[in-house]
mmCIF file of C-alpha atoms in Angstrom:
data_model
loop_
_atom_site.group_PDB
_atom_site.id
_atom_site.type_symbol
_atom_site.label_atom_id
_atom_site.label_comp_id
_atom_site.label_asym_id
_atom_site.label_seq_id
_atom_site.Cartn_x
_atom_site.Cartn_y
_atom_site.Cartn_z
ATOM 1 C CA UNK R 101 -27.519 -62.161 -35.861
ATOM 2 C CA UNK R 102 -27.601 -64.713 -38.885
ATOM 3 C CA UNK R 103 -24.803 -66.413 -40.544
ATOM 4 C CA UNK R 104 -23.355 -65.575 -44.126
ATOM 5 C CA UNK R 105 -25.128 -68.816 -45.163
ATOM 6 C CA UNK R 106 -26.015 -66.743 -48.908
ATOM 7 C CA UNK R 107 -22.436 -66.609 -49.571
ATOM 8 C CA UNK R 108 -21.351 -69.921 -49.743
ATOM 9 C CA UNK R 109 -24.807 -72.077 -50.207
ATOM 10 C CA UNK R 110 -23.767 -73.484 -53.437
ATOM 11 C CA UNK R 111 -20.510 -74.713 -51.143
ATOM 12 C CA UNK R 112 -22.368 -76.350 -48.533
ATOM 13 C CA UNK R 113 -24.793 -78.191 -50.601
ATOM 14 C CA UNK R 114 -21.878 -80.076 -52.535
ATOM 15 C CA UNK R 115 -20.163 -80.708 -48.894
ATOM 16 C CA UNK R 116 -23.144 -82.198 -47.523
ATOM 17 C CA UNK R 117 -23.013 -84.819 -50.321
ATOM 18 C CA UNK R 118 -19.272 -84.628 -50.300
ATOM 19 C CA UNK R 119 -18.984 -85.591 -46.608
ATOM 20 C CA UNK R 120 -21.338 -88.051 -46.263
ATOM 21 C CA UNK R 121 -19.434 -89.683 -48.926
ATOM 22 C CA UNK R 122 -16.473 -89.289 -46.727
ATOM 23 C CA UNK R 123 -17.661 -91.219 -43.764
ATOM 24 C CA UNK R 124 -19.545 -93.982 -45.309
ATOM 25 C CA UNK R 125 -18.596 -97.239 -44.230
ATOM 26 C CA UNK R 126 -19.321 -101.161 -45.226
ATOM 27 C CA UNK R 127 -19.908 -101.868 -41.494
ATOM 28 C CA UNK R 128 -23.784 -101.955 -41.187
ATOM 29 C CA UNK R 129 -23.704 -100.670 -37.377
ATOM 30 C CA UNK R 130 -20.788 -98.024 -38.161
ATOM 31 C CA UNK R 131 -22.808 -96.845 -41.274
ATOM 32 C CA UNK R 132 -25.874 -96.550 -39.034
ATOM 33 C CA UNK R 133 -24.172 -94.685 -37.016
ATOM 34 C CA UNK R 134 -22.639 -92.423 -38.965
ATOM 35 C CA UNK R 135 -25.906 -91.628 -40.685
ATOM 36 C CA UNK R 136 -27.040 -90.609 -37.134
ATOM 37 C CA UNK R 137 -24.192 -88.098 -36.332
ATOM 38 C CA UNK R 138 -24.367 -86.578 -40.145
ATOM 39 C CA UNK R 139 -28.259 -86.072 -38.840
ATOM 40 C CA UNK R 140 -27.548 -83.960 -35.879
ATOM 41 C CA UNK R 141 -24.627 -82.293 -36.916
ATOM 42 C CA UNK R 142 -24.734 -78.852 -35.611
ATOM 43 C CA UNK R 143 -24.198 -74.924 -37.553
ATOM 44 C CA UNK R 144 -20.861 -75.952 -39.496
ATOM 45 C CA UNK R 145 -18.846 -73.183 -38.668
ATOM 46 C CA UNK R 146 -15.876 -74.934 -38.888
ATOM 47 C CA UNK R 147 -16.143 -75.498 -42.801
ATOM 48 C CA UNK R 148 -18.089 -72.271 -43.023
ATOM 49 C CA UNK R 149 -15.100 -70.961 -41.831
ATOM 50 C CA UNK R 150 -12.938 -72.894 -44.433
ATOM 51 C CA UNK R 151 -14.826 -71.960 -47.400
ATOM 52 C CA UNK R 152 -15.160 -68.144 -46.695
ATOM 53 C CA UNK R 153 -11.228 -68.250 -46.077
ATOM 54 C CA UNK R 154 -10.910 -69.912 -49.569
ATOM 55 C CA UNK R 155 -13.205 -67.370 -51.600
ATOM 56 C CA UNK R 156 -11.208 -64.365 -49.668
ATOM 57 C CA UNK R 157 -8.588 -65.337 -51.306
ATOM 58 C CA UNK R 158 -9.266 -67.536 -54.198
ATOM 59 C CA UNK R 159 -11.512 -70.015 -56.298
ATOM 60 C CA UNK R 160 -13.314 -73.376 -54.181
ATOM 61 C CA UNK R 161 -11.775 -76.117 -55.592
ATOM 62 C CA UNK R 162 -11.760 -80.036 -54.860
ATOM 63 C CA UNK R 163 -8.973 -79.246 -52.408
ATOM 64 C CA UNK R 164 -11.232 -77.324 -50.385
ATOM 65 C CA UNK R 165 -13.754 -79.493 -50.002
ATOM 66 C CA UNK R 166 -11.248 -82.095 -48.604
ATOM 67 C CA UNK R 167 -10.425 -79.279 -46.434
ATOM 68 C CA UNK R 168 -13.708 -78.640 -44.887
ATOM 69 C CA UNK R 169 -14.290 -82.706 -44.794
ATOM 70 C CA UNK R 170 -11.200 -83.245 -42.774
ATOM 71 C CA UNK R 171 -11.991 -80.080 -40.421
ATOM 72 C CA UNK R 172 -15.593 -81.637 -39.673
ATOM 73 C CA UNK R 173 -13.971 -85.249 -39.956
ATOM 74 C CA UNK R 174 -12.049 -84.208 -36.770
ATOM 75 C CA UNK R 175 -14.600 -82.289 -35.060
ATOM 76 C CA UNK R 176 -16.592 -84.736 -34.728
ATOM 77 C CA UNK R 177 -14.321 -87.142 -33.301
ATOM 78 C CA UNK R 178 -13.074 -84.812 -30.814
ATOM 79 C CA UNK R 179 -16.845 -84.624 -29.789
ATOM 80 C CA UNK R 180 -17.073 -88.212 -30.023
ATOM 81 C CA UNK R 181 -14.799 -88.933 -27.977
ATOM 82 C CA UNK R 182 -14.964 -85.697 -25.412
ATOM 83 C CA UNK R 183 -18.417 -87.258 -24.892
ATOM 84 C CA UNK R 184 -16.901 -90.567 -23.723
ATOM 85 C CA UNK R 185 -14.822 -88.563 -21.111
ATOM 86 C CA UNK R 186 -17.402 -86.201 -19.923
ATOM 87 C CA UNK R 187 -19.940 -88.842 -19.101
ATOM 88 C CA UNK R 188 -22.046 -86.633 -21.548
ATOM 89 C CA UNK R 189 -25.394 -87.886 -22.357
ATOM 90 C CA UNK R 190 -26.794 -85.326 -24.757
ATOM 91 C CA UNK R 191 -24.957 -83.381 -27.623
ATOM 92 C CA UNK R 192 -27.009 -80.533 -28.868
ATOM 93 C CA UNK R 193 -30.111 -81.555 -27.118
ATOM 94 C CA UNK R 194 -29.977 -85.300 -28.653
ATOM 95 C CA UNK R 195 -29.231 -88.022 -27.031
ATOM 96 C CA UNK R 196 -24.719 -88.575 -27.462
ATOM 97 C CA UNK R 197 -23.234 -91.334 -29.803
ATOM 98 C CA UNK R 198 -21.927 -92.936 -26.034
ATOM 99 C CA UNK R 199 -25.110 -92.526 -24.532
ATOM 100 C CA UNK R 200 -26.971 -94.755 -27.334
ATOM 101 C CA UNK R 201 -23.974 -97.202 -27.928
ATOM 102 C CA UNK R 202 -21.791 -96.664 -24.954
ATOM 103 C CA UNK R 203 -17.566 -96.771 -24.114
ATOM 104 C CA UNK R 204 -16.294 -99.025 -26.426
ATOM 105 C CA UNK R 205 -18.099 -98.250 -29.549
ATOM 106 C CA UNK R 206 -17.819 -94.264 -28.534
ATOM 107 C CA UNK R 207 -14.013 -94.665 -29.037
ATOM 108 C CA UNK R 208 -14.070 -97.189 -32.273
ATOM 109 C CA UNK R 209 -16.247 -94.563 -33.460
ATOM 110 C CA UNK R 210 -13.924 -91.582 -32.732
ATOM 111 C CA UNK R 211 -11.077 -93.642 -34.235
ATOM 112 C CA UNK R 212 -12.703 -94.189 -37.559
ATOM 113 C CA UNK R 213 -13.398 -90.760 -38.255
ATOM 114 C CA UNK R 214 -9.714 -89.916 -37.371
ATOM 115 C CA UNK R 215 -8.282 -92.507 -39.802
ATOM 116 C CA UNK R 216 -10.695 -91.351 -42.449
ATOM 117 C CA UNK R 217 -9.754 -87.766 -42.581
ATOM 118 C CA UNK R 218 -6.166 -89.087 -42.696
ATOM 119 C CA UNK R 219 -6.862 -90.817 -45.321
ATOM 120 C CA UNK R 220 -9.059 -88.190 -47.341
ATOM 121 C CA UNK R 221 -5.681 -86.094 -46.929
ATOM 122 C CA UNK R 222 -2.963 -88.585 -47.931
ATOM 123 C CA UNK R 223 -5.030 -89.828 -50.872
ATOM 124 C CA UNK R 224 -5.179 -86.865 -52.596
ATOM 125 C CA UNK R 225 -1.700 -85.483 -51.872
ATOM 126 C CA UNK R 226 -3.088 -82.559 -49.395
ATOM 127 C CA UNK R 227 -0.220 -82.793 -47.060
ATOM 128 C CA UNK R 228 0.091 -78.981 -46.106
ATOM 129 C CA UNK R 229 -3.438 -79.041 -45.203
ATOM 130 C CA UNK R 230 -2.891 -82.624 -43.364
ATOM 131 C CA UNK R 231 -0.150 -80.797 -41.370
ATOM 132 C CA UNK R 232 -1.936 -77.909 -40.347
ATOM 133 C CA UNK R 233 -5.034 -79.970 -39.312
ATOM 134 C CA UNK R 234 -2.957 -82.070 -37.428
ATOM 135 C CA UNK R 235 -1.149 -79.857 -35.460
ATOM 136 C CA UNK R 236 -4.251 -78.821 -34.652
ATOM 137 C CA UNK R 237 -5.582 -82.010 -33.087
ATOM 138 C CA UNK R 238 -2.391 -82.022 -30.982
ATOM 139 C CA UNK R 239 -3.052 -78.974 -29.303
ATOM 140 C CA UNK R 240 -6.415 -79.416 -28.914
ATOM 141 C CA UNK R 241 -5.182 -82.871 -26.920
ATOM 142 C CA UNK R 242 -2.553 -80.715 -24.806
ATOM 143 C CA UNK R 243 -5.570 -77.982 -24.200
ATOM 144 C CA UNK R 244 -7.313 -80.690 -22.968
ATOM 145 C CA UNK R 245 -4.943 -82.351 -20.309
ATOM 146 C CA UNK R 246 -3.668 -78.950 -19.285
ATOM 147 C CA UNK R 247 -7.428 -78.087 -18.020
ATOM 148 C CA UNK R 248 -7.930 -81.387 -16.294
ATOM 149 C CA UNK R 249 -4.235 -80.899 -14.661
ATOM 150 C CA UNK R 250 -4.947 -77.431 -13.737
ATOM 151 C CA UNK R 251 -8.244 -77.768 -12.499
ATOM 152 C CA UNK R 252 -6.896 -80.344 -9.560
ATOM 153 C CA UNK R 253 -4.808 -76.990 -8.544
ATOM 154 C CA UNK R 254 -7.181 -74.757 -9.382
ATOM 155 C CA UNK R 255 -5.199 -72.503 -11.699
ATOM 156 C CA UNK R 256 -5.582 -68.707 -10.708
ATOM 157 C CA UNK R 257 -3.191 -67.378 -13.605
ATOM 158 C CA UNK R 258 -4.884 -65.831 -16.648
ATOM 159 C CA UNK R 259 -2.404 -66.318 -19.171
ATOM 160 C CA UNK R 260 -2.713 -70.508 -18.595
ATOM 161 C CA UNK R 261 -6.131 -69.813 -19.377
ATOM 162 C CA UNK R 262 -5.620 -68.447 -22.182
ATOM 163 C CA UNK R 263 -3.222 -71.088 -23.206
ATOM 164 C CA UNK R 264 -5.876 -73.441 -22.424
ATOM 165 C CA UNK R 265 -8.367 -72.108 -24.828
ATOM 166 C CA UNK R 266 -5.959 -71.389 -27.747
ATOM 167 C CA UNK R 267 -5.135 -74.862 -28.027
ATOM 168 C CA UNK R 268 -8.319 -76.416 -26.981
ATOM 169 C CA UNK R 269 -10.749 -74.128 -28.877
ATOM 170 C CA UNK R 270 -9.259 -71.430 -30.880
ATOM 171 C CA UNK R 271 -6.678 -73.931 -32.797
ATOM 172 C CA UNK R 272 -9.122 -75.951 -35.090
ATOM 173 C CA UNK R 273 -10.758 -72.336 -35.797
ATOM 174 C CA UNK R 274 -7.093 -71.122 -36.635
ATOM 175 C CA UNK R 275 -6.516 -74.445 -39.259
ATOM 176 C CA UNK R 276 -9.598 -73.963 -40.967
ATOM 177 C CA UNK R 277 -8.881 -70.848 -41.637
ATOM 178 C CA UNK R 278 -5.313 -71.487 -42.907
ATOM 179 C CA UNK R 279 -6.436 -74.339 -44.659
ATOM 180 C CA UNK R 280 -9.468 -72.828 -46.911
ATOM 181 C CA UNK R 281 -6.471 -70.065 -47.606
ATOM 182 C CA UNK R 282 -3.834 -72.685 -48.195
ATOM 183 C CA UNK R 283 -6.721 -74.251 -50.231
ATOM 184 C CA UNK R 284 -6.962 -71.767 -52.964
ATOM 185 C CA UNK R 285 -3.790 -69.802 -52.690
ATOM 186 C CA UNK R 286 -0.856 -72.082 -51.628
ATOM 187 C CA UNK R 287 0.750 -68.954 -50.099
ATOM 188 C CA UNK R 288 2.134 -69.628 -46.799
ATOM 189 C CA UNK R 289 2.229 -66.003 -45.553
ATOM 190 C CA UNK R 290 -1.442 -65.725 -46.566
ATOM 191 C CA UNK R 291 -2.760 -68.873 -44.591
ATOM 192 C CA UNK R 292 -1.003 -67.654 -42.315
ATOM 193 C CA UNK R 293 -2.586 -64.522 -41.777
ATOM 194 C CA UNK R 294 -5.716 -66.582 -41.856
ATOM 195 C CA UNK R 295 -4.406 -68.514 -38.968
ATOM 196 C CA UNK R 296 -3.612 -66.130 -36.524
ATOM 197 C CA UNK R 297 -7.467 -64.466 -37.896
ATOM 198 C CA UNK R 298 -9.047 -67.618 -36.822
ATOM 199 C CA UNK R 299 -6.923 -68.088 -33.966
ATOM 200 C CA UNK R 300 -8.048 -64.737 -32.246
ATOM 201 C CA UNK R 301 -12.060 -65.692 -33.980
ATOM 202 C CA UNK R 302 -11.464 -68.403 -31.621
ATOM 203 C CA UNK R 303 -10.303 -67.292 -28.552
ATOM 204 C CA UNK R 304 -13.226 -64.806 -28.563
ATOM 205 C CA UNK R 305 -16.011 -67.541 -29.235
ATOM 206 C CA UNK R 306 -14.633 -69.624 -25.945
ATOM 207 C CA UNK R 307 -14.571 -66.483 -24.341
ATOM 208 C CA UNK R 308 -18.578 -66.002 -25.154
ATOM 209 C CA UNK R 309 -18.766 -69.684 -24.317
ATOM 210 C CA UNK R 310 -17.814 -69.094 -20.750
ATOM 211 C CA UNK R 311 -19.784 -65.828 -20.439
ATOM 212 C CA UNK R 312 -22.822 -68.375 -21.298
ATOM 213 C CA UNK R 313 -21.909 -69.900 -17.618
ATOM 214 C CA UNK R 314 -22.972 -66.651 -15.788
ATOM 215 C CA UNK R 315 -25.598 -65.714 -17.943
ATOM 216 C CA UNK R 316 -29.560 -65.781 -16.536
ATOM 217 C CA UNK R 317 -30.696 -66.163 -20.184
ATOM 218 C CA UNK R 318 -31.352 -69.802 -20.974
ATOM 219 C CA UNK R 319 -28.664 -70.789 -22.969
ATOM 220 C CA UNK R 320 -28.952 -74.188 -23.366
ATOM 221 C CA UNK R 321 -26.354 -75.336 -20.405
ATOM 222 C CA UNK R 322 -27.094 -75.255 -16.891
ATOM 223 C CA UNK R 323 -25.433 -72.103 -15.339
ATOM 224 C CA UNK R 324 -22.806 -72.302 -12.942
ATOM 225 C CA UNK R 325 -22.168 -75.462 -14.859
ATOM 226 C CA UNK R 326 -18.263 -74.485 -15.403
ATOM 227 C CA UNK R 327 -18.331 -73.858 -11.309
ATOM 228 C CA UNK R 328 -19.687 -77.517 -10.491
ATOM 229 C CA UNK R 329 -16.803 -79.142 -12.667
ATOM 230 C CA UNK R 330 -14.019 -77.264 -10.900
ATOM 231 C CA UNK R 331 -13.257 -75.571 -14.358
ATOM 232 C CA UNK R 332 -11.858 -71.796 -13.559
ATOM 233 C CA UNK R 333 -12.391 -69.485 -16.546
ATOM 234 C CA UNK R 334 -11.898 -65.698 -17.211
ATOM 235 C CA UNK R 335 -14.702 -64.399 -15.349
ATOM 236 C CA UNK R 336 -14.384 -66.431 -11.911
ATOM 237 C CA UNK R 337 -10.090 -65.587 -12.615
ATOM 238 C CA UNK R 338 -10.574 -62.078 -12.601
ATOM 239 C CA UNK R 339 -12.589 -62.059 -9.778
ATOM 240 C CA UNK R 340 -10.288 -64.484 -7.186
ATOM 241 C CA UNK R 341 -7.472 -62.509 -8.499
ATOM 242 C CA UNK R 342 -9.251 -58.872 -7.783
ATOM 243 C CA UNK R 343 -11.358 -59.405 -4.063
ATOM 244 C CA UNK R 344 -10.113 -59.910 -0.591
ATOM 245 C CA UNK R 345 -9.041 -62.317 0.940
ATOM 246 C CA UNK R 346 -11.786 -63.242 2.999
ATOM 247 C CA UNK R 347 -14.042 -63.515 -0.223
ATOM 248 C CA UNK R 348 -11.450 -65.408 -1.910
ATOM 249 C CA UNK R 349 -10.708 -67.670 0.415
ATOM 250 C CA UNK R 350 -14.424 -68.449 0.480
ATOM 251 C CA UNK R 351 -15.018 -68.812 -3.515
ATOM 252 C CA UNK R 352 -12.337 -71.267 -3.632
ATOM 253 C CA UNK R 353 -13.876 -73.127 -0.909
ATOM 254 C CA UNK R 354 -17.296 -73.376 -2.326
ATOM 255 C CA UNK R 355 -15.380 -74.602 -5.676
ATOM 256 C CA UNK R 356 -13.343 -77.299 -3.897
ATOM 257 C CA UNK R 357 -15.580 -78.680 -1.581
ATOM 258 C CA UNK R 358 -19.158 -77.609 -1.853
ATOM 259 C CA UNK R 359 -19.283 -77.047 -5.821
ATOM 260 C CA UNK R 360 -22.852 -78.956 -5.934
ATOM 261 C CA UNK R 361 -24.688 -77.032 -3.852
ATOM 262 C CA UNK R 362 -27.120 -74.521 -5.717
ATOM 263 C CA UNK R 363 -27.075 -72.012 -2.943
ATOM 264 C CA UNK R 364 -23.181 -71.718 -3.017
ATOM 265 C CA UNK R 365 -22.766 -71.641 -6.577
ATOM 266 C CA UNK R 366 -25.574 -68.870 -6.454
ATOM 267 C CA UNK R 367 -23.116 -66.999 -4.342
ATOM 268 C CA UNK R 368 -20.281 -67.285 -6.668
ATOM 269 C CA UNK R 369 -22.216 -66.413 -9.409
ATOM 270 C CA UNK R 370 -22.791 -63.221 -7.565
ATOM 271 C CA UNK R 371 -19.668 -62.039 -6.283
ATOM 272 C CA UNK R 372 -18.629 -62.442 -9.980
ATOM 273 C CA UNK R 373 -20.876 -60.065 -11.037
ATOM 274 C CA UNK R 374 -20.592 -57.727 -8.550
ATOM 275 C CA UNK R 375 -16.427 -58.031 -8.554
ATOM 276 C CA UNK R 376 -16.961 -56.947 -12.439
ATOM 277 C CA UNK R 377 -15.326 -60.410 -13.235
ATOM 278 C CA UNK R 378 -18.400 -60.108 -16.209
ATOM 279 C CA UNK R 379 -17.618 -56.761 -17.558
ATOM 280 C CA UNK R 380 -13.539 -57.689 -17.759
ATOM 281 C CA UNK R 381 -14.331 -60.638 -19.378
ATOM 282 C CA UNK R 382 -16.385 -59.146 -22.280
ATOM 283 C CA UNK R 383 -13.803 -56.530 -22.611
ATOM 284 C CA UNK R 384 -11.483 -59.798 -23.174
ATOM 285 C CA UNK R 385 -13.681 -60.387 -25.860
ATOM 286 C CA UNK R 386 -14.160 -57.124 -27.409
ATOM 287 C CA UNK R 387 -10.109 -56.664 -27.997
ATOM 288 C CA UNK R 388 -9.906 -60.302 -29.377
ATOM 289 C CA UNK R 389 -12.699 -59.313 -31.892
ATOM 290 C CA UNK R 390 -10.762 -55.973 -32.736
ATOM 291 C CA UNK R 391 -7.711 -57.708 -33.622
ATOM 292 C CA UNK R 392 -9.072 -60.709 -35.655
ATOM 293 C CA UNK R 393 -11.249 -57.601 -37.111
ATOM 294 C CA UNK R 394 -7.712 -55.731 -38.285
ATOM 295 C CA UNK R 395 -6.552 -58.552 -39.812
ATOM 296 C CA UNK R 396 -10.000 -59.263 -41.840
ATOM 297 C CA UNK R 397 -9.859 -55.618 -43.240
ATOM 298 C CA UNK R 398 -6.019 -55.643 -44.055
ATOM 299 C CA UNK R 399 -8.123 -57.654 -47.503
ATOM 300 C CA UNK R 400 -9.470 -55.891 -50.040
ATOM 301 C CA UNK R 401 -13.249 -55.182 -49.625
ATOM 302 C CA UNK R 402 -15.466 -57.321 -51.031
ATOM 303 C CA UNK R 403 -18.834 -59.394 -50.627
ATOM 304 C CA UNK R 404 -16.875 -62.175 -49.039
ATOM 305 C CA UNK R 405 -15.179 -60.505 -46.124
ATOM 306 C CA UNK R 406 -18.059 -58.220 -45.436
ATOM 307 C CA UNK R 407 -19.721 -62.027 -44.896
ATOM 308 C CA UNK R 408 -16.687 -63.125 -42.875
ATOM 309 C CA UNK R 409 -17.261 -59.473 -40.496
ATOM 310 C CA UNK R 410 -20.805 -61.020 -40.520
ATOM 311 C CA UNK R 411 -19.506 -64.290 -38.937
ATOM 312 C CA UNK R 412 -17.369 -62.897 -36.392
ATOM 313 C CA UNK R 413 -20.146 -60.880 -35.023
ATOM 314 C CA UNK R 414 -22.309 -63.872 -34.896
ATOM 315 C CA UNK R 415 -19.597 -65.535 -32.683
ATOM 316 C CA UNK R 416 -19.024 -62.540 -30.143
ATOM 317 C CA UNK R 417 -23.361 -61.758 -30.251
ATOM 318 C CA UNK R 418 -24.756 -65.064 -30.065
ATOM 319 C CA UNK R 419 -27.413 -65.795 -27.761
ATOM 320 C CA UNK R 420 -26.426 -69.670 -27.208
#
């Protein structure tokens, strides 16, 4: 499955240059830095996403470009800084900004990237775009700390979970799709259309994320990975909420207390499967994709949203 790329080439190009510009910096070791993130940055989908919303409905213009900087300006310091509080050492199979220069930096880092897609906003008067990017950060923050709080509990309720993932995930999809429409149309009821499209886009590519946990394929995270960090997700909630007790009782267990163990997150891993917590799940998926797929074809047929029903079926059929 391959990515619209064709489409909106000409787009990318000028926001490679365009967002390099944005994070340059007159600190030596922050300009070094950034140079080493803009390196390793990973498919884009976020702008992608921005500038196929924009040409749905309009003309690129300077605006969207901001749009796509500030949506990859805040990316990357959520992944910045997610990195700091995960411990992570490696982001896309490189070694992490915090692994190279550690806590402090890590956050500075974060910070900076922030403040400068503030300011790439505020200078040029894109304050609807600003908003919508913001609110996004917000929930991705409340996402965040509603995980960490539930996973103490271990939360057994599928609509949290779905809270969780709308606000962690699916929210930044949902803005970048409302701005690249607010972009070129400044038509509230259109970006918002776009927004609830990206929102449901989104939901559906955590979804796939999560499937990636149960999966024998190597998929570039260790499986069972989601199990070992006490994180409870669709496929493991479907099945506590749909086996005896006895089994239940034992899953949660294995979870709490003995979540490190290969053997007994082997065993999870299997009753998951074979409670058809795998097959619900996808179907979870499926109906996501359907509904952000209505909304794509309520827009006139074109080039453009025959790319966009390209990208959404990259999201749901990805291998990793």
């Amino acid at each position: 499955m391959q990515l619209p790329v064709n489409l909106i080439e000409e787009e990318l190009r000028i926001f490679e240059t365009k967002f390099k510009e944005a994070v340059s910096s007159n600190v030596s070791m922050l300009d070094r830095i950034m140079r080493y993130i803009v390196k390793r940055k990973g498919k884009q989908l976020r702008p992608m996403f921005v500038f196929l919303s924009a040409k749905l409905c309009g003309q690129v213009n300077e605006s969207t470009y901001r749009a796509a900087s500030l949506v990859e300006l805040l990316h990357t310091a959520t992944l910045v800084h997610d990195d700091v509080v995960d411990d992570a050492l490696e982001r896309r199979g490189f070694f992490s900004v915090y692994a190279l220069w550690k806590n402090k930096v890590s956050v500075l880092v974060g910070d900076y990237l922030l403040a400068k897609g503030l300011l790439l906003s505020l200078d040029n008067n894109d304050f609807r775009i600003l908003q919508l990017l913001s609110d996004a950060v917000r929930k991705m923050s409340e996402g965040e700390l509603l995980q960490m709080e539930k996973s103490r509990s271990l939360n057994l309720e599928e609509d949290v979970y779905f809270e969780i993932i709308r606000n962690k995930t699916a929210s930044l999809l949902a803005s970048a799709c409302a701005a690249g429409a607010w972009s070129t149309t400044a038509d509230e009821v259109v970006s918002d259309k776009l927004k609830q499209f990206g929102e449901k886009v989104g939901i559906a590519f955590q979804i796939k994320d999560d499937l990636f946990d149960y999966s024998t394929n190597n998929v570039g995270k260790p499986t069972g990975n989601d199990i070992k960090e006490k994180k409870l997700t669709l496929p493991l909630i479907y099945t506590l909420n749909n086996t005896d007790k006895a089994t239940r009782r034992k899953i949660i267990y294995i979870v709490k207390n003995e979540n490190k163990k290969r053997e007994k997150v082997d065993y999870v891993l299997k009753a998951v499967q074979e409670h058809g917590g795998i097959d619900y799940t996808i179907q979870k998926m499926e109906l996501y994709k359907k509904e952000a797929m209505d909304i794509l074809y309520s827009f006139p047929k074109t080039e453009i949203r025959d790319g966009f029903e390209q990208m959404v079926n990259f999201v749901t059929d990805r291998k990793y």
